[in-house]
CSV table of C-alpha atoms and ligand atoms in Angstrom, one decimal:
chain,number,residue,atom,x,y,z
A,1,MET,CA,-24.8,33.7,-2.0
A,2,SER,CA,-23.4,29.9,-2.7
A,3,GLN,CA,-21.7,27.9,0.1
A,4,ARG,CA,-17.9,28.2,0.6
A,5,PHE,CA,-16.0,25.0,1.0
A,6,SER,CA,-12.8,24.2,2.9
A,7,ARG,CA,-9.7,24.9,0.1
A,8,ARG,CA,-8.2,21.4,1.4
A,9,THR,CA,-11.3,19.3,-0.5
A,10,GLY,CA,-10.8,21.5,-3.7
A,11,TRP,CA,-10.1,18.9,-5.9
A,12,ASP,CA,-10.4,18.5,-9.4
A,13,LEU,CA,-12.6,15.9,-9.5
A,14,ARG,CA,-13.5,15.5,-13.2
A,15,GLU,CA,-13.1,12.4,-14.5
A,16,SER,CA,-9.5,11.6,-16.6
A,17,ASN,CA,-9.6,11.3,-20.1
A,18,PHE,CA,-8.6,7.5,-19.6
A,19,ALA,CA,-11.4,6.8,-17.0
A,20,GLU,CA,-13.9,8.6,-19.3
A,21,THR,CA,-12.7,6.4,-22.6
A,22,ILE,CA,-12.9,3.5,-20.7
A,23,ARG,CA,-16.4,4.1,-19.3
A,24,ARG,CA,-17.6,4.9,-23.1
A,25,ALA,CA,-16.1,1.9,-24.4
A,26,ARG,CA,-18.0,-0.3,-21.5
A,27,SER,CA,-21.5,1.4,-22.0
A,28,GLU,CA,-20.7,0.4,-25.8
A,29,GLY,CA,-20.5,-2.8,-24.7
A,30,ARG,CA,-17.3,-3.8,-25.7
A,31,GLU,CA,-15.3,-6.5,-24.1
A,32,LEU,CA,-12.4,-5.5,-21.9
A,33,LEU,CA,-9.0,-7.1,-20.6
A,34,ASP,CA,-8.9,-5.6,-17.3
A,35,LEU,CA,-5.3,-5.9,-16.3
A,36,THR,CA,-5.6,-3.3,-13.5
A,37,VAL,CA,-8.0,-5.2,-10.9
A,38,SER,CA,-6.7,-5.3,-7.3
A,39,ASN,CA,-9.8,-6.3,-5.4
A,40,PRO,CA,-8.5,-9.8,-4.3
A,41,THR,CA,-12.2,-10.5,-3.5
A,42,VAL,CA,-13.0,-10.2,-7.2
A,43,CYS,CA,-10.2,-12.1,-8.5
A,44,ARG,CA,-11.7,-15.7,-8.3
A,45,PHE,CA,-9.6,-16.8,-4.8
A,46,ILE,CA,-11.1,-19.4,-2.8
A,47,TYR,CA,-12.2,-18.1,0.3
A,48,ASP,CA,-13.1,-19.8,3.5
A,49,ALA,CA,-16.9,-18.2,3.9
A,50,GLU,CA,-17.7,-20.2,7.0
A,51,ALA,CA,-14.2,-19.2,8.8
A,52,ILE,CA,-14.4,-15.6,7.9
A,53,LEU,CA,-18.5,-15.3,8.6
A,54,ALA,CA,-18.9,-17.5,11.6
A,55,PRO,CA,-16.8,-15.6,14.2
A,56,LEU,CA,-18.7,-12.0,13.2
A,57,SER,CA,-21.6,-13.6,15.1
A,58,ASP,CA,-20.2,-14.3,18.3
A,59,ARG,CA,-22.5,-12.8,20.8
A,60,ARG,CA,-19.9,-11.0,22.9
A,61,ALA,CA,-20.3,-8.2,20.0
A,62,LEU,CA,-23.7,-7.5,22.1
A,63,THR,CA,-21.7,-5.7,24.5
A,64,TYR,CA,-20.3,-2.3,24.3
A,65,ASP,CA,-17.3,-2.3,25.9
A,66,PRO,CA,-14.7,0.1,23.9
A,67,ASN,CA,-11.5,0.2,24.3
A,68,SER,CA,-9.4,3.4,22.5
A,69,ARG,CA,-6.5,1.0,21.5
A,70,GLY,CA,-8.7,-1.5,20.8
A,71,MET,CA,-9.8,-5.1,21.8
A,72,LEU,CA,-6.8,-6.6,23.9
A,73,SER,CA,-7.4,-10.0,22.6
A,74,ALA,CA,-7.4,-8.7,18.6
A,75,ARG,CA,-4.1,-7.2,20.0
A,76,GLU,CA,-2.6,-9.8,21.2
A,77,SER,CA,-3.5,-11.6,17.6
A,78,VAL,CA,-1.6,-8.8,15.9
A,79,ALA,CA,1.3,-9.5,18.1
A,80,GLY,CA,1.2,-13.1,17.5
A,81,TYR,CA,1.4,-12.0,13.7
A,82,TYR,CA,5.0,-10.6,14.3
A,83,ALA,CA,6.0,-12.8,16.1
A,84,ASP,CA,5.6,-15.2,12.9
A,85,HIS,CA,8.3,-12.5,11.6
A,86,GLY,CA,10.3,-13.1,14.0
A,87,ALA,CA,9.5,-9.3,15.8
A,88,SER,CA,8.5,-8.8,19.3
A,89,VAL,CA,5.7,-6.8,19.3
A,90,ASP,CA,4.1,-5.7,22.7
A,91,PRO,CA,0.4,-5.7,22.4
A,92,ASP,CA,0.1,-2.1,24.3
A,93,SER,CA,2.2,-0.3,21.7
A,94,LEU,CA,-0.3,-1.6,19.1
A,95,ILE,CA,-3.4,0.7,17.8
A,96,LEU,CA,-6.1,-0.8,15.8
A,97,THR,CA,-7.5,1.1,13.0
A,98,THR,CA,-10.7,0.5,10.3
A,99,SER,CA,-7.7,1.1,7.8
A,100,THR,CA,-4.2,1.2,7.0
A,101,SER,CA,-5.5,4.7,5.3
A,102,GLU,CA,-7.1,5.4,8.9
A,103,GLY,CA,-3.6,4.9,10.6
A,104,TYR,CA,-2.1,7.1,8.0
A,105,GLY,CA,-4.6,9.9,9.1
A,106,TYR,CA,-3.6,9.2,12.7
A,107,LEU,CA,0.0,9.4,12.1
A,108,PHE,CA,-0.3,12.9,10.0
A,109,ARG,CA,-2.1,14.3,13.1
A,110,LEU,CA,0.1,13.2,15.6
A,111,LEU,CA,3.7,14.4,13.9
A,112,CYS,CA,2.1,17.4,11.7
A,113,ASP,CA,0.7,20.9,12.2
A,114,ALA,CA,-0.8,22.7,9.0
A,115,GLY,CA,1.9,22.8,6.3
A,116,ASP,CA,4.4,20.6,8.0
A,117,GLU,CA,5.8,18.0,5.5
A,118,ILE,CA,5.9,14.1,5.1
A,119,LEU,CA,8.3,12.9,2.7
A,120,ILE,CA,7.2,9.6,0.5
A,121,ALA,CA,8.9,7.7,-2.2
A,122,GLN,CA,8.0,8.8,-6.0
A,123,PRO,CA,7.0,6.2,-7.6
A,124,SER,CA,4.2,4.9,-4.9
A,125,TYR,CA,0.7,4.6,-4.4
A,126,PRO,CA,-1.7,7.7,-5.1
A,127,LEU,CA,-3.9,7.5,-2.1
A,128,PHE,CA,-1.2,9.4,0.0
A,129,GLU,CA,-2.2,12.9,-1.6
A,130,PHE,CA,-5.9,12.8,-0.3
A,131,LEU,CA,-4.4,11.7,3.0
A,132,ALA,CA,-2.1,14.2,3.2
A,133,ASP,CA,-4.7,17.4,1.7
A,134,LEU,CA,-7.0,16.1,4.3
A,135,GLU,CA,-4.8,16.6,7.3
A,136,ASP,CA,-3.0,19.6,6.0
A,137,VAL,CA,0.3,18.3,5.3
A,138,ARG,CA,2.6,18.6,2.3
A,139,LEU,CA,4.1,15.9,0.7
A,140,ARG,CA,7.3,15.9,-0.6
A,141,PRO,CA,8.6,13.0,-3.1
A,142,TYR,CA,12.0,11.5,-2.9
A,143,PRO,CA,12.8,9.5,-5.9
A,144,LEU,CA,13.5,5.6,-6.3
A,145,PHE,CA,15.5,5.0,-9.3
A,146,TYR,CA,15.7,1.8,-11.5
A,147,ASP,CA,19.3,0.1,-11.7
A,148,HIS,CA,18.9,-3.5,-12.2
A,149,GLY,CA,16.0,-3.2,-9.4
A,150,TRP,CA,14.9,0.0,-7.4
A,151,TRP,CA,16.7,1.8,-5.2
A,152,ILE,CA,16.2,4.8,-2.5
A,153,ASP,CA,18.2,8.1,-3.9
A,154,PHE,CA,19.4,9.6,-0.6
A,155,ALA,CA,21.1,12.1,-1.8
A,156,GLU,CA,17.7,13.4,-3.5
A,157,LEU,CA,16.1,12.5,0.2
A,158,GLU,CA,18.2,14.1,2.2
A,159,ARG,CA,18.0,17.8,-0.1
A,160,GLU,CA,13.9,17.4,0.4
A,161,ILE,CA,14.0,17.3,4.2
A,162,GLY,CA,13.6,21.1,5.4
A,163,PRO,CA,12.4,22.8,8.9
A,164,LYS,CA,8.9,21.5,8.3
A,165,THR,CA,10.2,17.8,7.8
A,166,ARG,CA,8.5,15.4,10.3
A,167,ALA,CA,8.4,12.1,8.8
A,168,ILE,CA,9.5,9.4,5.9
A,169,VAL,CA,7.1,7.0,4.7
A,170,VAL,CA,8.6,3.9,3.4
A,171,VAL,CA,6.2,1.2,1.8
A,172,HIS,CA,8.2,-2.1,1.8
A,173,PRO,CA,7.7,-3.4,-0.2
A,174,ASN,CA,6.3,-0.7,-2.2
A,175,ASN,CA,3.8,-0.7,-4.6
A,176,PRO,CA,3.8,-0.6,-7.7
A,177,THR,CA,7.4,-1.2,-7.8
A,178,GLY,CA,7.9,-4.2,-5.6
A,179,HIS,CA,11.3,-2.4,-4.0
A,180,GLY,CA,11.7,-4.0,-0.6
A,181,THR,CA,14.0,-1.9,1.4
A,182,GLY,CA,17.2,-3.9,2.4
A,183,LEU,CA,18.7,-3.5,5.7
A,184,GLU,CA,21.4,-1.6,4.1
A,185,GLU,CA,19.0,0.8,3.1
A,186,ARG,CA,17.2,0.6,6.3
A,187,ARG,CA,19.8,1.7,8.7
A,188,ARG,CA,21.1,4.6,6.1
A,189,LEU,CA,17.0,5.6,6.4
A,190,GLU,CA,17.0,5.4,10.3
A,191,GLU,CA,20.5,7.3,10.3
A,192,VAL,CA,18.9,10.3,8.3
A,193,CYS,CA,16.0,10.5,10.6
A,194,VAL,CA,18.1,10.4,13.8
A,195,ARG,CA,20.1,13.1,12.0
A,196,HIS,CA,17.1,15.4,10.9
A,197,GLY,CA,15.1,14.3,14.2
A,198,LEU,CA,12.7,12.9,12.1
A,199,ALA,CA,9.8,9.4,12.4
A,200,LEU,CA,9.8,6.5,10.4
A,201,ILE,CA,6.3,5.5,9.3
A,202,VAL,CA,6.3,2.1,7.2
A,203,ASP,CA,3.9,0.9,5.4
A,204,GLU,CA,4.1,-3.2,5.4
A,205,VAL,CA,0.7,-4.1,3.5
A,206,PHE,CA,2.6,-6.4,0.9
A,207,LEU,CA,5.0,-7.6,3.3
A,208,ASP,CA,3.9,-10.8,3.1
A,209,TYR,CA,4.1,-11.6,-0.6
A,210,PRO,CA,7.5,-12.0,-1.8
A,211,LEU,CA,8.2,-12.8,-5.5
A,212,GLN,CA,11.8,-13.9,-5.1
A,213,LYS,CA,13.7,-16.7,-2.9
A,214,HIS,CA,14.3,-14.3,0.2
A,215,HIS,CA,11.8,-13.2,2.7
A,216,LEU,CA,11.6,-9.3,3.6
A,217,ARG,CA,12.0,-8.5,7.3
A,218,SER,CA,9.7,-6.5,8.9
A,219,PHE,CA,10.5,-3.0,10.3
A,220,ALA,CA,9.0,-4.1,13.8
A,221,GLU,CA,11.7,-6.0,14.3
A,222,GLY,CA,14.6,-3.9,16.5
A,223,PRO,CA,16.4,-2.4,17.3
A,224,HIS,CA,14.4,0.9,16.7
A,225,PRO,CA,17.0,4.2,17.2
A,226,VAL,CA,14.3,6.1,15.8
A,227,LEU,CA,10.5,6.5,16.3
A,228,THR,CA,9.0,4.0,14.1
A,229,PHE,CA,5.4,3.6,13.0
A,230,VAL,CA,4.4,0.4,11.2
A,231,LEU,CA,1.1,-0.2,9.3
A,232,SER,CA,-0.7,-3.3,7.9
A,233,GLY,CA,-4.1,-4.7,8.3
A,234,MET,CA,-6.4,-7.1,6.8
A,235,SER,CA,-6.8,-5.6,3.2
A,236,LYS,CA,-3.7,-7.4,2.0
A,237,ILE,CA,-2.7,-10.0,4.6
A,238,ALA,CA,-5.9,-11.7,4.5
A,239,GLY,CA,-7.6,-10.8,1.3
A,240,LEU,CA,-10.3,-8.9,3.6
A,241,PRO,CA,-10.4,-5.2,2.5
A,242,GLN,CA,-14.0,-5.2,3.1
A,243,MET,CA,-13.8,-6.0,7.1
A,244,LYS,CA,-12.1,-3.0,7.6
A,245,VAL,CA,-8.9,-3.6,10.3
A,246,GLY,CA,-6.0,-2.0,10.0
A,247,TRP,CA,-3.0,-1.0,12.8
A,248,ILE,CA,-0.2,0.9,13.8
A,249,ALA,CA,2.8,-0.8,15.6
A,250,VAL,CA,4.5,1.9,17.4
A,251,ALA,CA,8.3,1.2,18.3
A,252,GLY,CA,11.4,3.4,19.5
A,253,GLU,CA,13.1,4.2,22.6
A,254,ASP,CA,10.7,4.4,25.4
A,255,GLN,CA,10.0,8.5,26.2
A,256,SER,CA,9.2,9.1,22.4
A,257,ARG,CA,7.0,5.8,21.9
A,258,LEU,CA,4.8,6.0,25.1
A,259,ALA,CA,3.9,9.7,24.5
A,260,ALA,CA,3.3,8.8,20.9
A,261,LEU,CA,0.7,6.1,22.3
A,262,SER,CA,-0.8,7.9,24.7
A,263,ARG,CA,-1.6,10.7,21.6
A,264,LEU,CA,-2.6,8.3,19.5
A,265,GLU,CA,-4.6,6.8,22.1
A,266,MET,CA,-6.6,10.1,22.2
A,267,ILE,CA,-7.0,10.5,18.3
A,268,ALA,CA,-8.7,7.0,18.6
A,269,ASP,CA,-10.6,7.7,21.7
A,270,THR,CA,-12.0,10.7,19.5
A,271,PHE,CA,-13.7,8.2,17.4
A,272,LEU,CA,-13.6,4.9,18.5
A,273,SER,CA,-14.1,3.6,14.8
A,274,MET,CA,-13.7,0.1,15.2
A,275,ASN,CA,-16.7,-2.1,15.4
A,276,ALA,CA,-16.7,-5.1,18.2
A,277,PRO,CA,-17.4,-8.4,15.7
A,278,ALA,CA,-14.2,-7.5,13.5
A,279,GLN,CA,-12.2,-7.1,16.6
A,280,ILE,CA,-13.5,-10.7,17.9
A,281,ALA,CA,-13.0,-12.2,14.3
A,282,LEU,CA,-9.3,-10.7,13.9
A,283,PRO,CA,-7.8,-13.5,15.8
A,284,GLN,CA,-9.4,-16.2,13.2
A,285,TRP,CA,-8.8,-14.1,10.3
A,286,LEU,CA,-5.1,-13.9,11.0
A,287,ALA,CA,-4.7,-17.7,12.1
A,288,ASN,CA,-6.5,-18.5,8.5
A,289,ARG,CA,-4.5,-16.1,6.6
A,290,PHE,CA,-2.2,-18.6,5.3
A,291,GLY,CA,-4.8,-20.6,2.8
A,292,LEU,CA,-5.5,-17.2,1.0
A,293,GLN,CA,-2.0,-16.2,1.1
A,294,LYS,CA,-0.7,-19.4,-0.7
A,295,GLN,CA,-3.3,-19.0,-3.4
A,296,ILE,CA,-2.0,-15.1,-4.0
A,297,LEU,CA,1.6,-16.4,-3.8
A,298,GLU,CA,1.1,-19.0,-6.3
A,299,ARG,CA,-1.2,-16.6,-8.7
A,300,THR,CA,1.3,-13.7,-8.4
A,301,ALA,CA,4.4,-16.0,-9.2
A,302,ALA,CA,2.6,-17.6,-12.2
A,303,ASN,CA,1.4,-14.1,-13.6
A,304,LEU,CA,5.1,-12.8,-13.0
A,305,ARG,CA,6.2,-16.1,-15.1
A,306,GLU,CA,3.9,-15.7,-17.9
A,307,ILE,CA,4.6,-11.8,-18.5
A,308,THR,CA,8.5,-12.7,-18.7
A,309,ALA,CA,7.3,-15.6,-21.7
A,310,SER,CA,5.1,-13.3,-23.5
A,311,GLY,CA,8.5,-11.4,-24.2
A,312,LEU,CA,7.6,-8.1,-22.3
A,313,ASP,CA,10.0,-6.2,-20.2
A,314,VAL,CA,9.2,-6.0,-16.7
A,315,LEU,CA,10.7,-4.4,-13.9
A,316,LYS,CA,12.6,-6.5,-11.3
A,317,THR,CA,10.6,-6.7,-8.1
A,318,ASP,CA,11.2,-8.1,-5.2
A,319,ALA,CA,7.2,-8.3,-3.6
A,320,GLY,CA,3.8,-7.0,-4.0
A,321,TRP,CA,0.7,-7.5,-6.5
A,322,SER,CA,2.1,-5.6,-9.0
A,323,ALA,CA,4.5,-5.4,-11.6
A,324,VAL,CA,5.8,-2.4,-13.8
A,325,LEU,CA,6.2,-3.3,-17.6
A,326,ARG,CA,8.4,-1.2,-19.7
A,327,LEU,CA,7.1,-0.9,-23.2
A,328,PRO,CA,9.2,-0.5,-26.5
A,329,ARG,CA,9.8,3.4,-27.0
A,330,ILE,CA,7.0,3.5,-30.1
A,331,GLY,CA,4.7,5.9,-28.5
A,332,ILE,CA,1.9,3.6,-27.4
A,333,THR,CA,-0.2,5.0,-24.8
A,334,PRO,CA,-2.7,3.1,-22.4
A,335,GLU,CA,-5.0,4.8,-24.2
A,336,ASP,CA,-4.4,3.7,-27.6
A,337,LEU,CA,-3.9,0.0,-26.2
A,338,MET,CA,-7.4,0.2,-24.6
A,339,LEU,CA,-8.7,1.6,-27.9
A,340,ARG,CA,-7.2,-0.5,-30.4
A,341,GLU,CA,-6.9,-3.6,-28.1
A,342,GLY,CA,-9.3,-3.2,-25.5
A,343,ILE,CA,-6.8,-4.1,-22.9
A,344,ILE,CA,-6.3,-2.0,-19.5
A,345,VAL,CA,-3.2,-1.2,-17.8
A,346,HIS,CA,-2.6,1.7,-15.4
A,347,PRO,CA,-0.6,4.9,-16.8
A,348,GLY,CA,2.5,4.8,-14.9
A,349,ALA,CA,2.0,8.4,-14.4
A,350,PHE,CA,-0.9,7.1,-12.4
A,351,TYR,CA,1.8,6.8,-9.7
A,352,GLY,CA,4.1,9.2,-10.7
A,353,MET,CA,6.6,7.7,-13.4
A,354,PRO,CA,6.3,10.1,-16.4
A,355,GLU,CA,8.0,7.7,-18.6
A,356,ILE,CA,5.1,6.9,-20.9
A,357,GLU,CA,6.9,3.2,-21.9
A,358,ARG,CA,6.1,2.5,-18.1
A,359,VAL,CA,2.8,0.8,-17.2
A,360,VAL,CA,1.6,-1.3,-14.8
A,361,VAL,CA,-0.8,-4.1,-14.1
A,362,SER,CA,-1.8,-6.3,-11.3
A,363,LEU,CA,-0.6,-9.7,-10.8
A,364,ILE,CA,-3.2,-10.9,-8.6
A,365,VAL,CA,-5.9,-10.8,-11.8
A,366,PRO,CA,-7.2,-14.3,-12.9
A,367,PRO,CA,-4.4,-16.1,-14.5
A,368,GLU,CA,-6.1,-16.6,-18.3
A,369,VAL,CA,-6.7,-12.6,-18.3
A,370,LEU,CA,-3.8,-12.1,-17.4
A,371,ALA,CA,-2.0,-14.2,-20.1
A,372,ARG,CA,-4.4,-13.2,-23.1
A,373,GLY,CA,-3.4,-9.8,-21.9
A,374,VAL,CA,-0.1,-9.3,-21.9
A,375,ARG,CA,0.5,-11.7,-25.1
A,376,SER,CA,-1.9,-9.3,-26.8
A,377,ILE,CA,0.3,-6.3,-25.9
A,378,ALA,CA,3.0,-8.3,-27.1
A,379,GLU,CA,1.7,-9.0,-30.2
A,380,PHE,CA,0.4,-5.7,-31.0
A,381,MET,CA,3.7,-4.2,-29.9
A,382,LEU,CA,5.7,-6.8,-32.5
A,383,SER,CA,2.9,-4.9,-35.3
A,384,PHE,CA,4.8,-1.9,-35.9
B,1,PLP,C1,1.0,0.7,-0.2
B,1,PLP,C2,-0.5,0.5,0.3
B,1,PLP,N1,-0.9,0.9,1.5
B,1,PLP,C3,-2.0,1.1,1.9
B,1,PLP,C4,-3.2,0.6,1.2
B,1,PLP,C5,-4.7,0.7,1.5
B,1,PLP,O1,-5.2,-0.1,2.4
B,1,PLP,P1,-6.2,-0.4,3.7
B,1,PLP,O2,-7.3,-0.9,2.8
B,1,PLP,O3,-5.8,-1.2,4.3
B,1,PLP,O4,-6.5,1.4,3.7
B,1,PLP,C6,-3.1,0.3,-0.3
B,1,PLP,C7,-3.9,-0.4,-0.8
B,1,PLP,O5,-3.8,-0.8,-2.0
B,1,PLP,C8,-1.6,0.2,-0.6
B,1,PLP,O6,-1.4,-0.3,-2.0
């Protein structure tokens, strides 16, 4: 008899047609312009190797002295990060995790029984489906709509709330739309959560990357009329996804905040997944974040200008590392672009955008690659 596996891992793991086409083109030696690269460590930024690696050899890491919320000195440095954003966060209200993704896993376990539901914006980052499957949680999408900028469709959001709904996830700013949740939208979200007894989960990994003049405000800033979990981490803040450090900041009225924290502490204690060297290094990585952030901010702004200058239509974005392009409606798919021009873009469908003319590009790809890519797309479109 063959081994049976859990239904929750019964994913369709076959390679998509698009991925297969790309792989085949690469194996034939075809040079491709990849406009989707979003791994900052391969995008030709200058990292201060000494400042990043030296703290990893601190001798304090030789002693195992686990703290289930994470090392206090590391949590204090995260509180300092929020203080820089004008938000007062108690280090004891923080739980360190190995990534934002692990933070989501903890929160889904904390808030949901099997079959419970979490509301999530659409379009958004596709990772959530797997995270939810692993915790037996069901995701219900609520739409963002585009009208000279992205907005939450509150009428639809409320229609999605049912007896099994436990929380609303807001990605602020959102990936890939770059939609930042304004104060009025935050107030309305909190009002909906209060009325339905829901928690708010806010993913702020791209908070430090505004593309417009105004800076985005962190949900860690009070007041907090609902139980609020703010997620972030080193992947984007310091461009160090390989260092595997993230966190959850818990806010809200004392009773539910403290209950949530003690349960989260127990979840974290079960795994104790944080390693000592990274926690010891965290204060220095955070202190040094501005050098890399400046390079990324200059790159994302310049790449966005380049896209606009190429004549392509780009949807309005507040912040982040990606841009949604609206190609002319002539039925050209990302697969056509790859096969005919050797340019890789993400289909909008990858993020839950059904419109085939919408494609997503990363704004952190090296500028000469982006410039060549978008100019070729623009010329290709004009040839029809
Ligand atoms: C919105 C969003 N949240 C979370 C993550 C994952 O971050 P981490 O590396 O901390 O798990 C990503 C990765 O791109 C992301 O786009």
